[in-house]
Structure formats: structure tokens, C-alpha cells
Short mmCIF file of C-alpha atoms and ligand atoms in Angstrom, two decimals:
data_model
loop_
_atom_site.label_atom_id
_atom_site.label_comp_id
_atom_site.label_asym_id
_atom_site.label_seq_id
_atom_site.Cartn_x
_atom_site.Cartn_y
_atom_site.Cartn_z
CA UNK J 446 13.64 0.27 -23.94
CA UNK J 447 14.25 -2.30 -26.79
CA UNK J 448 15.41 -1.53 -30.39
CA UNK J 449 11.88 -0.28 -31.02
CA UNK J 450 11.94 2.68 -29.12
CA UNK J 451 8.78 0.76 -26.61
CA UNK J 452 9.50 -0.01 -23.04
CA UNK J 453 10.37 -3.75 -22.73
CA UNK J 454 7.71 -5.73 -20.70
CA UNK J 455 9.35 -7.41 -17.60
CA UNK J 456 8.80 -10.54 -17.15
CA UNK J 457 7.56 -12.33 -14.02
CA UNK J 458 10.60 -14.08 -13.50
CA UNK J 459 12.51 -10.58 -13.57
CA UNK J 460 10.59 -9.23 -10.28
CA UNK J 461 12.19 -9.42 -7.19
CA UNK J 462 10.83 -12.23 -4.67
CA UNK J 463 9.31 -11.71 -1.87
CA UNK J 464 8.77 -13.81 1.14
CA UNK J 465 4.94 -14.27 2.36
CA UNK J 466 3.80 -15.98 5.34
CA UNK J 467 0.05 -17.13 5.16
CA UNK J 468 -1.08 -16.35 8.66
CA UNK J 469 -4.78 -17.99 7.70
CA UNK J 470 -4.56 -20.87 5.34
CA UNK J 471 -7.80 -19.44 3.59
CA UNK J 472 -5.68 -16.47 2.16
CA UNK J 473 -3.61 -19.41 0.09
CA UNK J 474 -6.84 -18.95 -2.43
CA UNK J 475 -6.38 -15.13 -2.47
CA UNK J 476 -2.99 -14.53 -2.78
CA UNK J 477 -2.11 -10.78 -4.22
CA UNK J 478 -0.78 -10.59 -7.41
CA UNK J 479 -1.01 -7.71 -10.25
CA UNK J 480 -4.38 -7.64 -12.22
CA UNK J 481 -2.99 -6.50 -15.57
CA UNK J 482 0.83 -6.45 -16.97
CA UNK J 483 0.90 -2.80 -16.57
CA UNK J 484 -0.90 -2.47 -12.68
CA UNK J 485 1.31 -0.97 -9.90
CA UNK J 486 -0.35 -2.15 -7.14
CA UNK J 487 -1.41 -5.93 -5.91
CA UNK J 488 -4.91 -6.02 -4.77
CA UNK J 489 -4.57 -6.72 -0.42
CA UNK J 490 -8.17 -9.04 0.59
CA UNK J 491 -9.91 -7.69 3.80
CA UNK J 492 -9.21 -11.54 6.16
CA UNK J 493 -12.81 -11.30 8.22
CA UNK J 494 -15.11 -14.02 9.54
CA UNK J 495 -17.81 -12.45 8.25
CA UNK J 496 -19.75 -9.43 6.47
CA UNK J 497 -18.53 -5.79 8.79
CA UNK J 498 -20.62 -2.53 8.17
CA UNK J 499 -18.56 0.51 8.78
CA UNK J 500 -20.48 3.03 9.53
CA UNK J 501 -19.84 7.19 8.74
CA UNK J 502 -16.41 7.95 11.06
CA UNK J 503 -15.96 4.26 12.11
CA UNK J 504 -12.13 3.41 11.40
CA UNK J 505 -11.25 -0.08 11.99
CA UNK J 506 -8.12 -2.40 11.83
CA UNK J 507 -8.34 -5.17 9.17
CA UNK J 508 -6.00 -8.03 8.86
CA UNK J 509 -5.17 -9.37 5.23
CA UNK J 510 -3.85 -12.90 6.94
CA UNK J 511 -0.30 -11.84 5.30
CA UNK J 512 3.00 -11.12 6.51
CA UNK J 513 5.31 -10.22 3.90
CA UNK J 514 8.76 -9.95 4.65
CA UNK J 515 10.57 -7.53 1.82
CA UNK J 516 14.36 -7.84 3.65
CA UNK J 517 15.95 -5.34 0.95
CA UNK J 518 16.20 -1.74 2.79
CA UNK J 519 16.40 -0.13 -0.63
CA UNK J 520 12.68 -1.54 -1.23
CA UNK J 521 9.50 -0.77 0.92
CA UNK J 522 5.85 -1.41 0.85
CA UNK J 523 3.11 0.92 0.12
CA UNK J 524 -0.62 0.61 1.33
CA UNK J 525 -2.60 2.68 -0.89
CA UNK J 526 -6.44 3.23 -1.26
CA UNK J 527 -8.96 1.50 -3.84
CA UNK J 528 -9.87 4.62 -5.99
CA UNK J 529 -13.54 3.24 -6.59
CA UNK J 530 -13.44 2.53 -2.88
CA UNK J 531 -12.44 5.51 -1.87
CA UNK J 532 -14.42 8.04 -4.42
CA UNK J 533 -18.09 5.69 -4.50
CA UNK J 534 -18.23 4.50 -1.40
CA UNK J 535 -15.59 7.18 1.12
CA UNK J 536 -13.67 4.04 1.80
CA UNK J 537 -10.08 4.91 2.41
CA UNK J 538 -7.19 4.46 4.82
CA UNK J 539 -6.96 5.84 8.41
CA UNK J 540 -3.91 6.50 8.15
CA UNK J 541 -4.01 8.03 4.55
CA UNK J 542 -0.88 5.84 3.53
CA UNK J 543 0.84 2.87 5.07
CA UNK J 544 4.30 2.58 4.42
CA UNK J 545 5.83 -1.22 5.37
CA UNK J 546 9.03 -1.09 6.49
CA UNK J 547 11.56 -3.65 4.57
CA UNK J 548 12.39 -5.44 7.91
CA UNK J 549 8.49 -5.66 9.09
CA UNK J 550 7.70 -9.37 9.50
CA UNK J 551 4.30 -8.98 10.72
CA UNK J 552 0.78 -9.04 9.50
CA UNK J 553 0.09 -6.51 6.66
CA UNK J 554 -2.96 -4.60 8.40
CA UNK J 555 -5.34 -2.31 6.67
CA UNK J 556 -6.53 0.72 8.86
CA UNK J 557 -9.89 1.63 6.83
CA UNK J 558 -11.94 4.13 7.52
CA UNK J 559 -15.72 5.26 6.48
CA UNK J 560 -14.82 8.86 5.84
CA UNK J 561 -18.28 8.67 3.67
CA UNK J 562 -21.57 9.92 4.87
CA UNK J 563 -23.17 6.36 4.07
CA UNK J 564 -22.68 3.10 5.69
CA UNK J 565 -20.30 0.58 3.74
CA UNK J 566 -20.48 -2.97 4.32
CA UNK J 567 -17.09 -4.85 4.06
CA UNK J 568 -17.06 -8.27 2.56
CA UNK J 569 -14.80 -11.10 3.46
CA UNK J 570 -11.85 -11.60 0.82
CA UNK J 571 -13.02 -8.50 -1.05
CA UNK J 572 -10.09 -6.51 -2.45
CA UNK J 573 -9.77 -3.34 -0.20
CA UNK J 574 -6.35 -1.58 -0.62
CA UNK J 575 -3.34 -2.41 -2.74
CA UNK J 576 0.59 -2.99 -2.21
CA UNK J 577 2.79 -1.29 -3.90
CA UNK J 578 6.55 -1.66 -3.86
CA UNK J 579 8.70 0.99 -3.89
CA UNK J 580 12.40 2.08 -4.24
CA UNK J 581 13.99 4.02 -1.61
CA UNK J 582 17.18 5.59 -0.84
CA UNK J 583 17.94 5.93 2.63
CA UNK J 584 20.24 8.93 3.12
CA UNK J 585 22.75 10.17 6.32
CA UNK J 586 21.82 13.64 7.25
CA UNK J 587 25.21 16.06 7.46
CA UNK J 588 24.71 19.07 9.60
CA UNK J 589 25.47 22.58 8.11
CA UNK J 590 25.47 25.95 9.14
CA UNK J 591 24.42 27.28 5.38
CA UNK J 592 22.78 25.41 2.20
CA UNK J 593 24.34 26.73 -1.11
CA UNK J 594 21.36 29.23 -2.69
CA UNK J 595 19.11 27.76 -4.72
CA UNK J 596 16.28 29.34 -7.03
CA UNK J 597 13.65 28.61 -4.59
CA UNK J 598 15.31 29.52 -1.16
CA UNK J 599 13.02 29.07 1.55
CA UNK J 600 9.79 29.80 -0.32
CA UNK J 601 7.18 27.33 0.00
CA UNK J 602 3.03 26.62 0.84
CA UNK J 603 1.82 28.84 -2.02
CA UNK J 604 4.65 31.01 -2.68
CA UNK J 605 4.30 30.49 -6.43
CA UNK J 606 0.89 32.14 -6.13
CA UNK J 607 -2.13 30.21 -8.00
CA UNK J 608 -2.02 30.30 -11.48
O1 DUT M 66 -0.94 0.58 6.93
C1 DUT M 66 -0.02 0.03 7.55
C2 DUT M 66 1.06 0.76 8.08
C3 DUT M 66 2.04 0.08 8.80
N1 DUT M 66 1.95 -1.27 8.97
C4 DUT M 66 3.01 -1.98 9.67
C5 DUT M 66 4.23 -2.15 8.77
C6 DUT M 66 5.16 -1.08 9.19
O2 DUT M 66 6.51 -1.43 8.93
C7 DUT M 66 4.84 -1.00 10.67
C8 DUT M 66 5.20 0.31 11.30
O3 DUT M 66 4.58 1.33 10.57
P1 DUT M 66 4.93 2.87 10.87
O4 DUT M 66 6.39 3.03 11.06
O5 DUT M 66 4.24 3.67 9.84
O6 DUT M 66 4.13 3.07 12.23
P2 DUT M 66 4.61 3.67 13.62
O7 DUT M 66 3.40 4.21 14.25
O8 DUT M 66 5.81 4.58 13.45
O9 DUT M 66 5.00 2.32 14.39
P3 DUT M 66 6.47 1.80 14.82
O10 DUT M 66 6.76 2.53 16.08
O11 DUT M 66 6.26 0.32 15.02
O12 DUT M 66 7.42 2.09 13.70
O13 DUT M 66 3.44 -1.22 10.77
C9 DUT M 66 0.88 -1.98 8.44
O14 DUT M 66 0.78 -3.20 8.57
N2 DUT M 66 -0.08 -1.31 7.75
MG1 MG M 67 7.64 3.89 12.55
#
């Protein structure tokens, strides 16, 4: 926050690096970056020869031409859907969520899958998922015989009821 009471814009050079690998010298052109100031994500590029029709149920595995090596164990990578993708056309991960470990070194890959009832016709370069980097805590699990009682115990799936 500044004096102002508004969040204070980071600026590019306050973002932590990260080390890419081009794996296809044509992804040089199409390296991800964030759309607006204020976008979580970085737009990952589908890396294919040419055009590829999914059709209804097909799930396939699609290289971005990337490896991106985060290093920092409190960091990791998300792989998250496209929503216009994923609500217009049923294009979303087969796998739901990717989640890049900080130590990966290998190609960022893109498990989509037509879970539309239409064909979908995949363009080379064309923005298909996005990367977003997250914190994380990695934590040491201590074995106990009893938790101290909390408000919600055990109750869970529903438990709350609906409204
Ligand atoms: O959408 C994804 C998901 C994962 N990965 C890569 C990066 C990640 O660090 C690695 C392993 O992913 P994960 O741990 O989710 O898969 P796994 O099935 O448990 O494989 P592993 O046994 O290699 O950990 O695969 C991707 O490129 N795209
Ligand atoms: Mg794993």
C-alpha cells in the first residue's frame, strides 16, 4: 500500500526471474508474458507444426517449446485453463490443473482435452492455457495421537447443509 491507501503497482524489475530454455527457436517470438499490469496468469502458446482438431473426448499432450526452471521451492507453477476456452469451446486441461514443480527443468506440457460436444481445432502459437506462479509453504508433518478441538471437528462434504 502507499500513502494513498491504493496498492502500489510492482514494477517489472521487482518480479522474481525466472530461467527459460527455448526448446524451439520459433517460441523466441512468443514468449509468455502478462497481458495487462493487473493479469495473474502468462498466456502458454500451443508449439505444433500445424492446425490439430480435437475432437469430443480426444485429450492430447501439447508442448509449449518451454522449459522453465523456477529453482525457489517456496514458488511453483500453475497450469490453468483459458476461461473462453474452456466455457465456448469445452477446451480445458486433462488433468484439471498442472502444478510445476520448482525443480522441473523440462518442457512445460499442456494436457488439453475436448470435454465439449463439438470439434475444436487448435492453432499453432495460439494462446491455450496460462502460468501462474504461486507461493507455497512446504510443511513437515508431526504425528499425533489427538488434534486440539476445533469448531468444525471432523465435519465436512456438506455438513453445513445448503443454504
Ligand atoms: O500440466 C502439467 C503438469 C505437470 N507438468 C510437469 C511439471 C511437473 O513438475 C511434472 C510432474 O508433475 P506431477 O507431479 O503433477 O505429475 P506426476 O504424475 O506426479 O509425475 P512425477 O512422478 O514425475 O512427479 O510434470 C507439466 O509440464 N504440465
Ligand atoms: Mg509428482
Amino acid at each position: 500500500m502507499n500513502d494513498s491507501g491504493s496498492p502500489t503497482m510492482p514494477t517489472k524489475s521487482d518480479r522474481p526471474r525466472l530461467a527459460v530454455k527455448l526448446l524451439d527457436e520459433r517460441m523466441r517470438d512468443y514468449l509468455p508474458d502478462y497481458a495487462t499490469t493487473g493479469s495473474a496468469g502468462m498466456d502458454l502458446r500451443a508449439l505444433l507444426d500445424a492446425p490439430l482438431t480435437l475432437e469430443p473426448g480426444d485429450c492430447e499432450l501439447i508442448r509449449t517449446g518451454l522449459a522453465i526452471h523456477i529453482a525457489d521451492p517456496q514458488l511453483a507453477g500453475m497450469v490453468l485453463p483459458r476461461s473462453g476456452l474452456g466455457h465456448k469451446h469445452g477446451i480445458v486441461l486433462g488433468n484439471l490443473v498442472g502444478l510445476i514443480d520448482s525443480d522441473y527443468q523440462g518442457e512445460l506440457m499442456i494436457s488439453t482435452w475436448n470435454r465439449g460436444s463439438t470439434s475444436f481445432t487448435l492453432e499453432p502459437f495460439e494462446r491455450l492455457a496460462q502460468y501462474v506462479l504461486v507461493p507455497v509453504i512446504q510443511a513437515e508433518l508431526e504425528v499425533v495421537d489427538d488434534f486440539d478441538s476445533s469448531l468444525r471437528g471432523p465435519g465436512g462434504f456438506g455438513s453445513s447443509g445448503r443454504q
